[in-house]
C-alpha cells in the first residue's frame, strides 16, 4: 500500500424536503472538502455545486437550510464531472485517508456514483480508506452523536465559516480531528463525564477518585444482583447488565491521555475478567440445556473483591 501522505475530509449537501424524501432521491447538490498534508500541515479546499439528475426545483425548506438556490445548480456540472474534478484535486486516492462526519456522506457518494454508472473500482479504494469520524468521536469522547459545532465546543472552539456549507463543514470536522488527537487530556475528561459521571463537572486532580467512587457503586449493584442470576432466564438479563457496566469503562483501558491511574485501570481489568468468565460459564450451561447457572467461586470472589 502506498505511503499515507494526506487526509481528505469531505461533506455533501443534498436535496431535502421537510415533508420527507426517500434517501435515494436526496441527490448531492454540493460537494465540499479539505485536504490536510501530513508533512507540511498545509490545508487546501474544494467546493463545487452539482447539477442533480432530477431537475425538479429545490424545496423551500432545502433552499433555506442549505442556502443553495436553483440558479446555483442550473450552470453546475453533473455529478460525474464534479467527481472527476474531485479525484484530480485529491491527487492520489492510495496516498489518502478519507473522513466525514457520519457515514451518510460515503453512502451518498456510493449511491450517486451508482446512479450515474461510474466505475466501482475507485470508489472501492476510497471506501477501504474511509473513516466515519463522528462514530470514532462518539465512541471515544461524547457517547452520543454531536454536531460538529458542539464537538468543537468541548475544546473551547467555535465553528468557523458558514453553516451547511460543505467545505466549511469539512474544515471544521478537520479541526475537531486535530483537537481530538492533540488534546487527549481534554478528550478523556469529557469521555469520563459522558460515559461514567453523567455529565458532572470534574477536575483533573480528582478524576480518578471520583471514577473509583462511581465504579464501586456499580460493582456493589452487580454484587447485590448476583444471586438473581442462578436461573438461566435471569442470568441472560444479568449478563446484559454486566456488559453494559463494562462498556461504561472501556475507554479507561485505552487511556490515550495517561490520566487514569493504575488502580482505576486494575479495577476495570478485573471487571472485564469477571464479565468474560461469566459469559463463558453461561455459554457452557446453555450448551448443556441447563435451567440454572452455577456461578463458580472464582467469578463470585472476583466480583466481591472489587468492592
PDB file of N, CA and C in Angstrom, residues 134 138 142-147:
ATOM      1  N   UNK A 134     -17.280  10.834  13.086  1.00  0.00           N
ATOM      2  CA  UNK A 134     -18.311  11.059  14.099  1.00  0.00           C
ATOM      3  C   UNK A 134     -18.477   9.811  14.967  1.00  0.00           C
ATOM      4  N   UNK A 138     -17.871   9.719  18.951  1.00  0.00           N
ATOM      5  CA  UNK A 138     -18.940   9.363  19.894  1.00  0.00           C
ATOM      6  C   UNK A 138     -18.536   8.173  20.763  1.00  0.00           C
ATOM      7  N   UNK A 142     -17.801  11.512  23.293  1.00  0.00           N
ATOM      8  CA  UNK A 142     -19.079  12.157  23.612  1.00  0.00           C
ATOM      9  C   UNK A 142     -20.211  11.207  23.985  1.00  0.00           C
ATOM     10  N   UNK A 143     -20.079   9.923  23.676  1.00  0.00           N
ATOM     11  CA  UNK A 143     -21.091   8.893  23.910  1.00  0.00           C
ATOM     12  C   UNK A 143     -22.260   8.995  22.936  1.00  0.00           C
ATOM     13  N   UNK A 144     -22.702  10.197  22.613  1.00  0.00           N
ATOM     14  CA  UNK A 144     -23.793  10.411  21.665  1.00  0.00           C
ATOM     15  C   UNK A 144     -23.249  11.145  20.442  1.00  0.00           C
ATOM     16  N   UNK A 145     -24.010  11.086  19.349  1.00  0.00           N
ATOM     17  CA  UNK A 145     -23.605  11.798  18.142  1.00  0.00           C
ATOM     18  C   UNK A 145     -23.857  13.294  18.309  1.00  0.00           C
ATOM     19  N   UNK A 146     -22.799  14.065  18.241  1.00  0.00           N
ATOM     20  CA  UNK A 146     -22.889  15.519  18.352  1.00  0.00           C
ATOM     21  C   UNK A 146     -22.782  16.163  16.982  1.00  0.00           C
ATOM     22  N   UNK A 147     -23.222  17.413  16.887  1.00  0.00           N
ATOM     23  CA  UNK A 147     -22.926  18.207  15.705  1.00  0.00           C
ATOM     24  C   UNK A 147     -21.456  18.589  15.740  1.00  0.00           C
TER      25      UNK A 147
END
